[in-house]
Coordinates of C-alpha atoms in Angstrom, one line a residue:
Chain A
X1 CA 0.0 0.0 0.0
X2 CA 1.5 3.5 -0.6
X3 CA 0.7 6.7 -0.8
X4 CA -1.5 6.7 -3.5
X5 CA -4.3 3.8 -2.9
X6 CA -4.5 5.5 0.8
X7 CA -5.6 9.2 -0.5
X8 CA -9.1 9.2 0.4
X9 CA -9.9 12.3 2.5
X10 CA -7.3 14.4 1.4
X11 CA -7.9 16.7 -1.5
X12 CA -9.9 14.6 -3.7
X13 CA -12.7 11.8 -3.3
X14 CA -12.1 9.8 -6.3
X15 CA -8.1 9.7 -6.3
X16 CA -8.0 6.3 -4.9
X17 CA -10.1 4.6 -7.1
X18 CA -8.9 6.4 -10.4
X19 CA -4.9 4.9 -9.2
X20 CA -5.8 2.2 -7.8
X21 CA -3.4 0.0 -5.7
X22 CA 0.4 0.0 -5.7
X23 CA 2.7 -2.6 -4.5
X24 CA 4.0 -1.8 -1.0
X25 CA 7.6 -0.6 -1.0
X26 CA 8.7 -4.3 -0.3
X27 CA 6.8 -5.9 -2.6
X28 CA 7.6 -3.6 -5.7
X29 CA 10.5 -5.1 -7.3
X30 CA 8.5 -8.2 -7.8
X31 CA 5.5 -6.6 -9.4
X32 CA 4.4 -5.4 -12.6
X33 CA 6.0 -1.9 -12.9
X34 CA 2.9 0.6 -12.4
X35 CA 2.5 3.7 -14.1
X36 CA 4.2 6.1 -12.1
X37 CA 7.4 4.2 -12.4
X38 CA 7.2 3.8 -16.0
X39 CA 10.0 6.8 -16.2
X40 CA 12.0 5.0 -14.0
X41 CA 12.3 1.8 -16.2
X42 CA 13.4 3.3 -19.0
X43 CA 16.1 4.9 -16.9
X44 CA 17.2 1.9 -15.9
X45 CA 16.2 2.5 -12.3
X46 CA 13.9 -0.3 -11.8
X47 CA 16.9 -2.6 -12.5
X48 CA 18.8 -0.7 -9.8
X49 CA 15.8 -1.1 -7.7
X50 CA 16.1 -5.2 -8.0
X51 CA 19.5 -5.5 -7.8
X52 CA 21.4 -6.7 -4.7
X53 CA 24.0 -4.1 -5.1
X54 CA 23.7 -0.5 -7.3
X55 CA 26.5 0.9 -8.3
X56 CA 27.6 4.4 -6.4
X57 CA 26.4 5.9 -10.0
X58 CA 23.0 4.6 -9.0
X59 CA 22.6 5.4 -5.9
X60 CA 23.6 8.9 -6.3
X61 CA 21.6 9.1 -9.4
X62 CA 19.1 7.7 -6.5
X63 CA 19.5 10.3 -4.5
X64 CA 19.7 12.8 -7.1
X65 CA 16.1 12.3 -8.8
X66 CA 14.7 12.3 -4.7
X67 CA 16.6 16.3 -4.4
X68 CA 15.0 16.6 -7.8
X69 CA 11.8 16.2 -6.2
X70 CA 12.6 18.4 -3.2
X71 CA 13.9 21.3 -5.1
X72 CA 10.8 21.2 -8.0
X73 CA 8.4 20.7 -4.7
X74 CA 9.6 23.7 -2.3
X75 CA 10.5 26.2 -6.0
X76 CA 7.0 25.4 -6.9
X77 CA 5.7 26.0 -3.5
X78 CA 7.5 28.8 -2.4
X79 CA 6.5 30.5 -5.8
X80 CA 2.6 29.4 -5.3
X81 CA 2.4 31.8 -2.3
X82 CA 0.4 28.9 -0.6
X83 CA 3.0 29.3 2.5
X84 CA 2.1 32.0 5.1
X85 CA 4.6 34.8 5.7
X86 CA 5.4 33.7 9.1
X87 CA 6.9 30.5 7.8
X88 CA 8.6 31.7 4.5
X89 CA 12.0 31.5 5.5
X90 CA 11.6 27.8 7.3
X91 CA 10.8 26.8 3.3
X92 CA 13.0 29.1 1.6
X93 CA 15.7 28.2 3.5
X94 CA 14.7 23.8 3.1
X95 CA 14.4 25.1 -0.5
X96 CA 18.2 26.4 -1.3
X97 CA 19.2 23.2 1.1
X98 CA 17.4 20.8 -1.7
X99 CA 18.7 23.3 -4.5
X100 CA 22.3 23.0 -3.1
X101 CA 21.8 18.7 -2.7
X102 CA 20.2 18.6 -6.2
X103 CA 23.2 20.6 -8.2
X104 CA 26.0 18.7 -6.0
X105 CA 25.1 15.5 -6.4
X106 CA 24.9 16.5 -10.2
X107 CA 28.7 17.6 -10.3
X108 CA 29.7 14.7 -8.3
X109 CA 28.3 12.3 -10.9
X110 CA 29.9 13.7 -13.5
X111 CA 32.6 14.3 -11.6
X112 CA 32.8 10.3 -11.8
X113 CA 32.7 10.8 -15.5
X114 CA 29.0 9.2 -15.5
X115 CA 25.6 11.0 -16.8
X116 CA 23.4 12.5 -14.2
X117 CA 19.6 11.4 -15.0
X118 CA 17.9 14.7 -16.6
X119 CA 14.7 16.0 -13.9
X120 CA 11.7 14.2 -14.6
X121 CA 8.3 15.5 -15.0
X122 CA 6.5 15.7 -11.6
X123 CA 2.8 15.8 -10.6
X124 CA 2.5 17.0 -6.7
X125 CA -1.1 16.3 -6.9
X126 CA -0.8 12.6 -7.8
X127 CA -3.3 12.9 -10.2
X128 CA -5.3 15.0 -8.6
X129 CA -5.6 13.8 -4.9
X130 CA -3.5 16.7 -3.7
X131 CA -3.5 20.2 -3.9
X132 CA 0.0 21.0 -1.9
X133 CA 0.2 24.7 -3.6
X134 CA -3.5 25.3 -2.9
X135 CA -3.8 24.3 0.3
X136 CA -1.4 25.2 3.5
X137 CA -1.9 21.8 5.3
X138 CA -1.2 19.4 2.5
X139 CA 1.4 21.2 1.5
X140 CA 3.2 21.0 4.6
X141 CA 2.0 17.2 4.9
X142 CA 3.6 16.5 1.5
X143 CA 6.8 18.3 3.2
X144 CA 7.1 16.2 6.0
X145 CA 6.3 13.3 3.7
X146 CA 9.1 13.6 1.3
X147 CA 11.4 14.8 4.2
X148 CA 11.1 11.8 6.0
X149 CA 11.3 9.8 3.1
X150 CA 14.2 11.2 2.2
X151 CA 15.9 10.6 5.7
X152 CA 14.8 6.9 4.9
X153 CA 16.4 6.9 1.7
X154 CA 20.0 8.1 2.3
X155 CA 20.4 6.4 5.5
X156 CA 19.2 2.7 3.0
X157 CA 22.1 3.4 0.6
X158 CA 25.0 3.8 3.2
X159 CA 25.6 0.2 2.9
X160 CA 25.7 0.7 -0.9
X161 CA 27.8 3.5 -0.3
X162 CA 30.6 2.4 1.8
X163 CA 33.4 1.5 -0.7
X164 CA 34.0 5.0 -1.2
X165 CA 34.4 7.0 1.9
X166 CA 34.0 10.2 0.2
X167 CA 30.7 10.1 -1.1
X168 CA 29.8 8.4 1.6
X169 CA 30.7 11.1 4.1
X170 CA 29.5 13.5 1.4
X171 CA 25.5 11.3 1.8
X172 CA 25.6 11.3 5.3
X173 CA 26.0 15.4 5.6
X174 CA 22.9 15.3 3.1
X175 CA 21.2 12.8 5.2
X176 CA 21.2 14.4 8.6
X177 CA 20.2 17.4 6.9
X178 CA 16.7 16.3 6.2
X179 CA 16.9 14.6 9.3
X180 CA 16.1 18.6 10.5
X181 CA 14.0 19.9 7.5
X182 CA 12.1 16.8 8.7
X183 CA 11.7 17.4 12.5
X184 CA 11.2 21.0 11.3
X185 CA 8.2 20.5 9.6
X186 CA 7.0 17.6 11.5
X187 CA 7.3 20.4 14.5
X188 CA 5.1 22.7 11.9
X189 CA 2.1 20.3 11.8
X190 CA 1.8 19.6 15.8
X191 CA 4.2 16.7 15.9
X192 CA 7.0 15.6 17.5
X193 CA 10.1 16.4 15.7
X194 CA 10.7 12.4 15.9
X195 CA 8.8 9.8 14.8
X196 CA 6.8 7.4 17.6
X197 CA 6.0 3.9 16.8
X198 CA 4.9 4.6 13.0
X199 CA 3.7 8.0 13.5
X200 CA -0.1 7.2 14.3
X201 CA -0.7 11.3 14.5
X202 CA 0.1 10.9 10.4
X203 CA -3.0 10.9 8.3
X204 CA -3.4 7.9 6.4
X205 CA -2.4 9.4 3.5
X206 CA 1.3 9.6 4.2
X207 CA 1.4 6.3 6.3
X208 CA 3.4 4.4 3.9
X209 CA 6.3 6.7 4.7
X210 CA 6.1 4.9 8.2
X211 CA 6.2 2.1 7.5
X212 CA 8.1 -0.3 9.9
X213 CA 9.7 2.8 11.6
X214 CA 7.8 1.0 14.6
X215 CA 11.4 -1.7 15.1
X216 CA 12.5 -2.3 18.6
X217 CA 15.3 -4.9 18.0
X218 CA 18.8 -2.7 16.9
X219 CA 21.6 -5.6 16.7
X220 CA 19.5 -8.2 18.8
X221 CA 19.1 -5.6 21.8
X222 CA 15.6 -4.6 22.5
X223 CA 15.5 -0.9 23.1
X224 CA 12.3 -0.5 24.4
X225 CA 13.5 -1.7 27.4
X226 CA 15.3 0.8 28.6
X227 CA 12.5 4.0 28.4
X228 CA 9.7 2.4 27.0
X229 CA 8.6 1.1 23.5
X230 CA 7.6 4.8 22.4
X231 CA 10.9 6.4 23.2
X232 CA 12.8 3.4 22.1
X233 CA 11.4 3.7 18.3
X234 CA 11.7 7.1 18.7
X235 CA 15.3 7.0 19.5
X236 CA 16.5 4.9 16.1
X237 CA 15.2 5.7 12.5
X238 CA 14.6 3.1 10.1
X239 CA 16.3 2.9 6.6
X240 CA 13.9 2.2 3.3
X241 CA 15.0 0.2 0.1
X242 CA 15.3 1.8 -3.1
X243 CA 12.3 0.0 -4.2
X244 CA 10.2 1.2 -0.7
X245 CA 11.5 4.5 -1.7
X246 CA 10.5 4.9 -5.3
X247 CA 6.9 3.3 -4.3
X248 CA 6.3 6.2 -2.3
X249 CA 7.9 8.8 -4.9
X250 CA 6.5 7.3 -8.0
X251 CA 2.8 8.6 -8.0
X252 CA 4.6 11.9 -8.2
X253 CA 6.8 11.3 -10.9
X254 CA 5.3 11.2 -14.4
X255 CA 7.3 11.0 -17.1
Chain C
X1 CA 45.3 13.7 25.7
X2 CA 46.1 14.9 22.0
X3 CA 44.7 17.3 20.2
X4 CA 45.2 18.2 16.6
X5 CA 42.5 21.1 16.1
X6 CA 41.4 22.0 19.1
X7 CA 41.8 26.0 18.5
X8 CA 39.8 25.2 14.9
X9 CA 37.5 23.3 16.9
X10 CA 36.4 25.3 19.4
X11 CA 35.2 28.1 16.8
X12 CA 33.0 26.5 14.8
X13 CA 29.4 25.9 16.1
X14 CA 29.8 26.5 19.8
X15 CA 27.4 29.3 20.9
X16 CA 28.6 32.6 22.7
X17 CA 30.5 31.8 26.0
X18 CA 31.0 28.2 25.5
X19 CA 34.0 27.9 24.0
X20 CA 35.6 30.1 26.8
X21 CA 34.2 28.4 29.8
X22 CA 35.8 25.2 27.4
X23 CA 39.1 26.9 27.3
X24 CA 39.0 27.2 31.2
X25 CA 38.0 23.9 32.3
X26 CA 40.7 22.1 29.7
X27 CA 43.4 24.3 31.0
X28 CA 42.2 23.2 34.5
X29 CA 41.7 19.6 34.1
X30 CA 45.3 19.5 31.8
X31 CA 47.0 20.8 35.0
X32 CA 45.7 17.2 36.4
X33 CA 43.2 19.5 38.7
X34 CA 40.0 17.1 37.5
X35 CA 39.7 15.4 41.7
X36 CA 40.3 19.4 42.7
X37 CA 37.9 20.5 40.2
X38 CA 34.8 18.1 41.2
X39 CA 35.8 18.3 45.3
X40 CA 35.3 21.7 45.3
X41 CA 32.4 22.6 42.4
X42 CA 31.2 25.6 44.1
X43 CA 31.1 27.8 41.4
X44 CA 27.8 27.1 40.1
X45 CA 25.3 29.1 39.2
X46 CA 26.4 33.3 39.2
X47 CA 23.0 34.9 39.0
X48 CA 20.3 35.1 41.2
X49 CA 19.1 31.8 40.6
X50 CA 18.2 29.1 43.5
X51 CA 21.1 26.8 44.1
X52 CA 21.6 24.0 41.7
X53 CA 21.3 20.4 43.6
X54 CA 24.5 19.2 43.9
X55 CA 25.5 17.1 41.2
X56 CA 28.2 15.0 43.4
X57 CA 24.6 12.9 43.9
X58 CA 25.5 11.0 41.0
X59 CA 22.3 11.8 39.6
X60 CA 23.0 10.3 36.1
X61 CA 26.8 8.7 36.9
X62 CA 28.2 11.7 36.9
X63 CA 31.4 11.7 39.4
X64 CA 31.6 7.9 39.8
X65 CA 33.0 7.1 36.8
X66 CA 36.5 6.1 35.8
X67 CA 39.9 8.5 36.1
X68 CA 41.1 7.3 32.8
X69 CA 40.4 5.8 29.4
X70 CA 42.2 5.1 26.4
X71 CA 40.1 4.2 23.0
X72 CA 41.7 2.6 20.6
X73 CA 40.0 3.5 17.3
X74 CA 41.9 1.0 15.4
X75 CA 38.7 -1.0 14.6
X76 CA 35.0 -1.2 14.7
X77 CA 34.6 -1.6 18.5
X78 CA 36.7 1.4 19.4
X79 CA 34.6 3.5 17.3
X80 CA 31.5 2.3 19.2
X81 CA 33.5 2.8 22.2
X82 CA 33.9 6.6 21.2
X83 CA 30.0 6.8 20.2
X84 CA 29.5 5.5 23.6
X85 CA 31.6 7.4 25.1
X86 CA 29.2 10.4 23.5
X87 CA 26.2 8.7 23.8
X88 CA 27.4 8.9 28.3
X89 CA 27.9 12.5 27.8
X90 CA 24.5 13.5 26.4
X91 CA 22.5 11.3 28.3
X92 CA 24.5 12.6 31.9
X93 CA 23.5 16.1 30.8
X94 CA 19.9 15.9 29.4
X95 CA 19.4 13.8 33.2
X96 CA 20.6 17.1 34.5
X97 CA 18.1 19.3 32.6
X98 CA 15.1 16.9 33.0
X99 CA 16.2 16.8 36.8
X100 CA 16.7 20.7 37.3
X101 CA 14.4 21.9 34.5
X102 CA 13.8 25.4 34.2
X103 CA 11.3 27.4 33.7
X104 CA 9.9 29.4 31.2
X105 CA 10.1 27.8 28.0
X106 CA 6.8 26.1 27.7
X107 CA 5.2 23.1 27.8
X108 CA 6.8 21.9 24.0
X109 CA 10.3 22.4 25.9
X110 CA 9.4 20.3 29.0
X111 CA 8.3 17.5 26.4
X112 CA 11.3 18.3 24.1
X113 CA 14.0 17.8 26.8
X114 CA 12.1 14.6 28.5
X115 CA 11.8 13.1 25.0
X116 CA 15.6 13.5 24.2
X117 CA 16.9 12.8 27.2
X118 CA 15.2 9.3 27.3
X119 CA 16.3 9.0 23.8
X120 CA 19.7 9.4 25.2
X121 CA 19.8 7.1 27.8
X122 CA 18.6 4.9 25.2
X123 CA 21.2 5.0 23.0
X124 CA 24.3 4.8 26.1
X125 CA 22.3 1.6 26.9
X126 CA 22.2 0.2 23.8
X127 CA 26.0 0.6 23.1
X128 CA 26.6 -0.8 26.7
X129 CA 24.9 -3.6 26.2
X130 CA 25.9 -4.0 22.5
X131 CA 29.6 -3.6 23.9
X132 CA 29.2 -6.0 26.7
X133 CA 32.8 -6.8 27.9
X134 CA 34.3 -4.6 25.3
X135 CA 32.9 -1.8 26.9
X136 CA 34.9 1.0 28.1
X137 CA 34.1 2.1 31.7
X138 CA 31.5 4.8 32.8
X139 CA 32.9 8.1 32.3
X140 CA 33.0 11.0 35.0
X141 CA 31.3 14.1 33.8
X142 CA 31.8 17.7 34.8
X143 CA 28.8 20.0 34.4
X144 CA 29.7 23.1 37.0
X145 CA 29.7 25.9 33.9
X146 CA 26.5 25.1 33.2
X147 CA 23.7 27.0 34.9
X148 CA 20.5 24.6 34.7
X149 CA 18.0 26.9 35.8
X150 CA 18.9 29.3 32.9
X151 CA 17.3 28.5 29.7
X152 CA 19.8 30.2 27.1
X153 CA 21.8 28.4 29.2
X154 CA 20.7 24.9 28.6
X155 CA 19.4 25.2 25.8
X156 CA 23.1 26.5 24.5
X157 CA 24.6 24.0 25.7
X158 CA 22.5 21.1 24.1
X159 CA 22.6 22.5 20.8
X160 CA 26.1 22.3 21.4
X161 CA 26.1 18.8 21.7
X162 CA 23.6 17.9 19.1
X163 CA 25.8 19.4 16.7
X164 CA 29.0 17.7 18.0
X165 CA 26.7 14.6 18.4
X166 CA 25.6 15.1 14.5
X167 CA 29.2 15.8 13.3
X168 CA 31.0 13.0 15.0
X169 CA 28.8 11.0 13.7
X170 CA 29.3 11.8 10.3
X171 CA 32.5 12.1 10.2
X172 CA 32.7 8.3 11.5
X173 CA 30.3 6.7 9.3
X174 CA 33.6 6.1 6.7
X175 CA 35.8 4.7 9.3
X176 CA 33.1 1.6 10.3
X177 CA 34.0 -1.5 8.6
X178 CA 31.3 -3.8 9.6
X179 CA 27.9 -2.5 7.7
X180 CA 25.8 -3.3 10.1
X181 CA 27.5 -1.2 12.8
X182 CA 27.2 1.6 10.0
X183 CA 23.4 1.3 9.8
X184 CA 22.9 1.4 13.1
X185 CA 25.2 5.3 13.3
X186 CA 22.8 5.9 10.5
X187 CA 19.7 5.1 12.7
X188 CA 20.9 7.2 15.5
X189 CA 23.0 10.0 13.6
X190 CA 19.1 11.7 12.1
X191 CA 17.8 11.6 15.4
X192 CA 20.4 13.3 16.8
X193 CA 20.0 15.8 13.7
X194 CA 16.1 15.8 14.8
X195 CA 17.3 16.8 18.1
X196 CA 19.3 19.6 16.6
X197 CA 17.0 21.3 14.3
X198 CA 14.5 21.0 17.7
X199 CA 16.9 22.5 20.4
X200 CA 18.0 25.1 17.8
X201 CA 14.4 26.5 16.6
X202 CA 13.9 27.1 20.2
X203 CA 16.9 28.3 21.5
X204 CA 16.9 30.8 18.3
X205 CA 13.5 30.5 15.8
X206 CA 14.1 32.2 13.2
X207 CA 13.2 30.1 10.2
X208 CA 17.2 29.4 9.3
X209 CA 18.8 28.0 12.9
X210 CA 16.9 24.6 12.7
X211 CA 19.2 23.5 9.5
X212 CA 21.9 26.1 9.4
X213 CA 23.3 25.2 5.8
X214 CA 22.9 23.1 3.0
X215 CA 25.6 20.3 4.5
X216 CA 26.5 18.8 7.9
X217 CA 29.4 19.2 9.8
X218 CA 31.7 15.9 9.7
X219 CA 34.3 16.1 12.4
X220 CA 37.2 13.9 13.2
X221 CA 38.0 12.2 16.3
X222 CA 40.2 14.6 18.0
X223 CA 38.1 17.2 17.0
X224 CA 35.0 16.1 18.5
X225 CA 36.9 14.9 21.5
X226 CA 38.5 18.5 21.8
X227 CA 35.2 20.2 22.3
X228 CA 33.5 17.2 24.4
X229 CA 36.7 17.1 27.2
X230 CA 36.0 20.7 28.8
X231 CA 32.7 18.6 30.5
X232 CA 34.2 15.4 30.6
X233 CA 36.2 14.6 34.2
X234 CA 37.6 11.5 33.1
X235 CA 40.5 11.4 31.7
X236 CA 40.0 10.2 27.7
X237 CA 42.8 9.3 25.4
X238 CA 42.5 8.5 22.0
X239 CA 45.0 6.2 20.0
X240 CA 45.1 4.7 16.4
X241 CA 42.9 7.7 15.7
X242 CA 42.3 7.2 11.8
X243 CA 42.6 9.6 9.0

């Protein structure tokens, strides 16, 4: 189940029927390739999605089309006037951080003498169940959807990552950067800047994002032990596949 | 102990204040004055605030831990050994501020520090036990700069350490071998950065503090270790500190 089968409620009655279902993150790479990742096949990311291994090209071209997303979401927001004047800068600022990850990660691929992936085409209302840049609240719940996701994603790739030590440093200072455009916005919508169990205060909407962020076991040691199950999920974040990733990106991503 | 960039250290994200009171108690505690320093902790608060409890309770571990400890950051365990070594430090303050909290920040601030400071103990337990036998001791911690009953105070102070917290993290993510051990810094490193952008909105909310650039900090051992010692009593040296 991902974000898109789960919009009911949101912006738009008939979203979740017009979809229909996609494969859970886990289940993705064994399904038929839905729509939304169409774009990503023909890039060759479903194949980096299945694979055991990507290469570091793939992950940072991973990584790159996620800041893609960031930067075209908080542009187009910022430039919507849908955010209020007393929280411009908090998205202004989380806009020139996604600008900054988007252009690096672009010089350090070529920089490997490899070809970034070009921006794809997005849709931020999934076909119509969202309106993020007409409405305040779902924009910020698309934020903190997409930030957390994001924090999800790097922190998944550091295994993939860790046969060159300066990309991976170079991911993990992106990575604990939307680990506080995250709690930011999370803080913006009435919630803790971490993330309880798997964030039952989330609407349903975004719940795939949350999925199994709910783990008490780190290296055989339970951890809700110590100062209770809440604190003690709240105290580790979980890492997402590629393939959990792009399920939750790819209703966004068109073409 | 060594230190390779201590002077570089000290001015990069350490708020007003707190890199001089750091200067003072290294100087102190490198004149082998630590036993002096924690007998006779009378310094405490300046202002006009009620007197602290005394902090010789223990409350946390805080004076009953070892004199001396040498890491050796040679391999995986050391590094965990250094994280722990953190991990002791945050949790001993946060036990502090939940302990002594002061007033006037609200009701999100009273949740905020309660939150992180279980989150802290949590993650000094979890290396402990991860550790087992491997484990280095408890450390001694020396928190008589800090004035807990003022909230610029705290609040300074644990945005200094979430940032340390964030950056040493970072900057040992490349020196793990064992990919487990690395997801798990992972796991812990964005909460830590959670905790960050939190304590820094409210200490200064101003739409820019909670992430103040594009890219984190990634600090080296002796870096991190050169802003940490000022509050830690035991003595801590590093060796086989990779580059």
């Amino acid at each position: 189940m991902s974000i898109m089968n789960l919009l009911g409620g949101i912006d738009s009655e008939s979203a979740t029927n017009r979809r229909g279902a996609i494969a859970r993150g886990g289940q993705l790479a064994a399904a038929a390739v839905p729509v939304g990742l169409a774009a990503f096949a023909r890039r060759g990311f479903a194949a980096s999605a299945s694979a055991a291994a990507p290469t570091i090209v793939e992950v940072l071209n991973f990584a790159l089309t996620l800041e893609y997303l960031e930067a075209r979401y908080y542009i187009l927001g910022v430039d919507s006037g849908v955010i209020p004047g007393r929280d411009s800068r908090i998205f202004t600022t989380i806009r020139d951080h996604e600008i900054a990850h988007r252009d690096f990660l672009i010089g350090v691929i070529r920089s490997l003498s490899a070809t970034p992936v070009p921006e794809p085409t997005f849709d931020f209302t999934a076909g119509g169940a969202f309106a993020p840049f007409a409405n305040y609240d779902t924009f910020k719940l698309l934020a903190q959807a997409f930030e957390d996701t994001g924090v999800r994603a790097y922190k998944g790739q550091f295994p993939n990552l860790q046969s060159n030590d300066t990309v991976l440093t170079a991911a993990a200072t992106i990575h604990s950067v939307e680990g506080r455009h995250a709690a930011e916005v999370r803080r913006l919508r009435g919630e803790k800047g971490w993330i309880p169990f798997e964030d039952p205060l989330a609407p349903a909407a975004i719940h795939a994002v949350y999925d199994g962020e709910g783990n008490l076991v780190q290296l055989g040691i339970n951890v809700g032990a110590f100062e209770g199950a809440e604190a003690g999920t709240e105290a580790f974040d979980e890492p997402l596949t590629m393939a959990e990733v792009l399920a939750i990106a790819s209703p966004f991503i068109v073409g | 102990m060594k230190l390779d960039n201590a002077g570089d250290a000290a001015n990069r994200v350490i708020p007003p204040g707190f890199a001089a009171l750091g200067d003072r108690r290294q100087f102190l505690k490198w004149s082998g004055a630590a036993a002096v320093l924690l007998a006779a902790c009378d310094s405490g608060p300046t202002d006009s605030s009620p007197p602290m409890p005394s902090y010789g309770a223990a409350k946390g571990g805080i004076t009953d831990g070892a004199a001396a400890v040498t890491i050796d950051l040679s391999n995986d365990i050391g590094i965990l050994n250094f994280a722990y070594a953190l991990e002791q430090l945050e949790a001993a303050f946060y036990t502090m501020v939940v302990a002594n909290q002061f007033t006037g920040g609200g009701a999100e601030e009273v949740q905020v520090f309660s939150d992180i400071k279980k989150h802290e103990v949590i993650h000094r337990e979890f290396f402990r036990t991860a550790l087992g036998s491997a484990a280095i001791p408890g450390l001694s911690f020396d928190f008589s700069s800090i004035n807990f009953r003022s909230r610029g105070g705290v609040l300074g102070v644990a945005l200094a350490f979430e940032e340390l917290g964030v950056s040493a993290y970072n900057g040992a993510a490349q020196f793990i071998s064992n990919t487990d051990y690395l997801v798990i810094a992972g796991k812990i490193v964005s909460v830590e950065a959670r905790h960050a952008s939190t304590i820094a909105d409210l200490f200064r909310p101003n739409g820019k503090s909670f992430a103040p650039r594009a890219f984190d900090l990634a600090r080296g051992f002796n870096e991190v270790l050169a802003i940490a010692d000022p509050y830690i009593a035991t003595a801590v040296t590093l060796t086989n500190v990779p580059s």
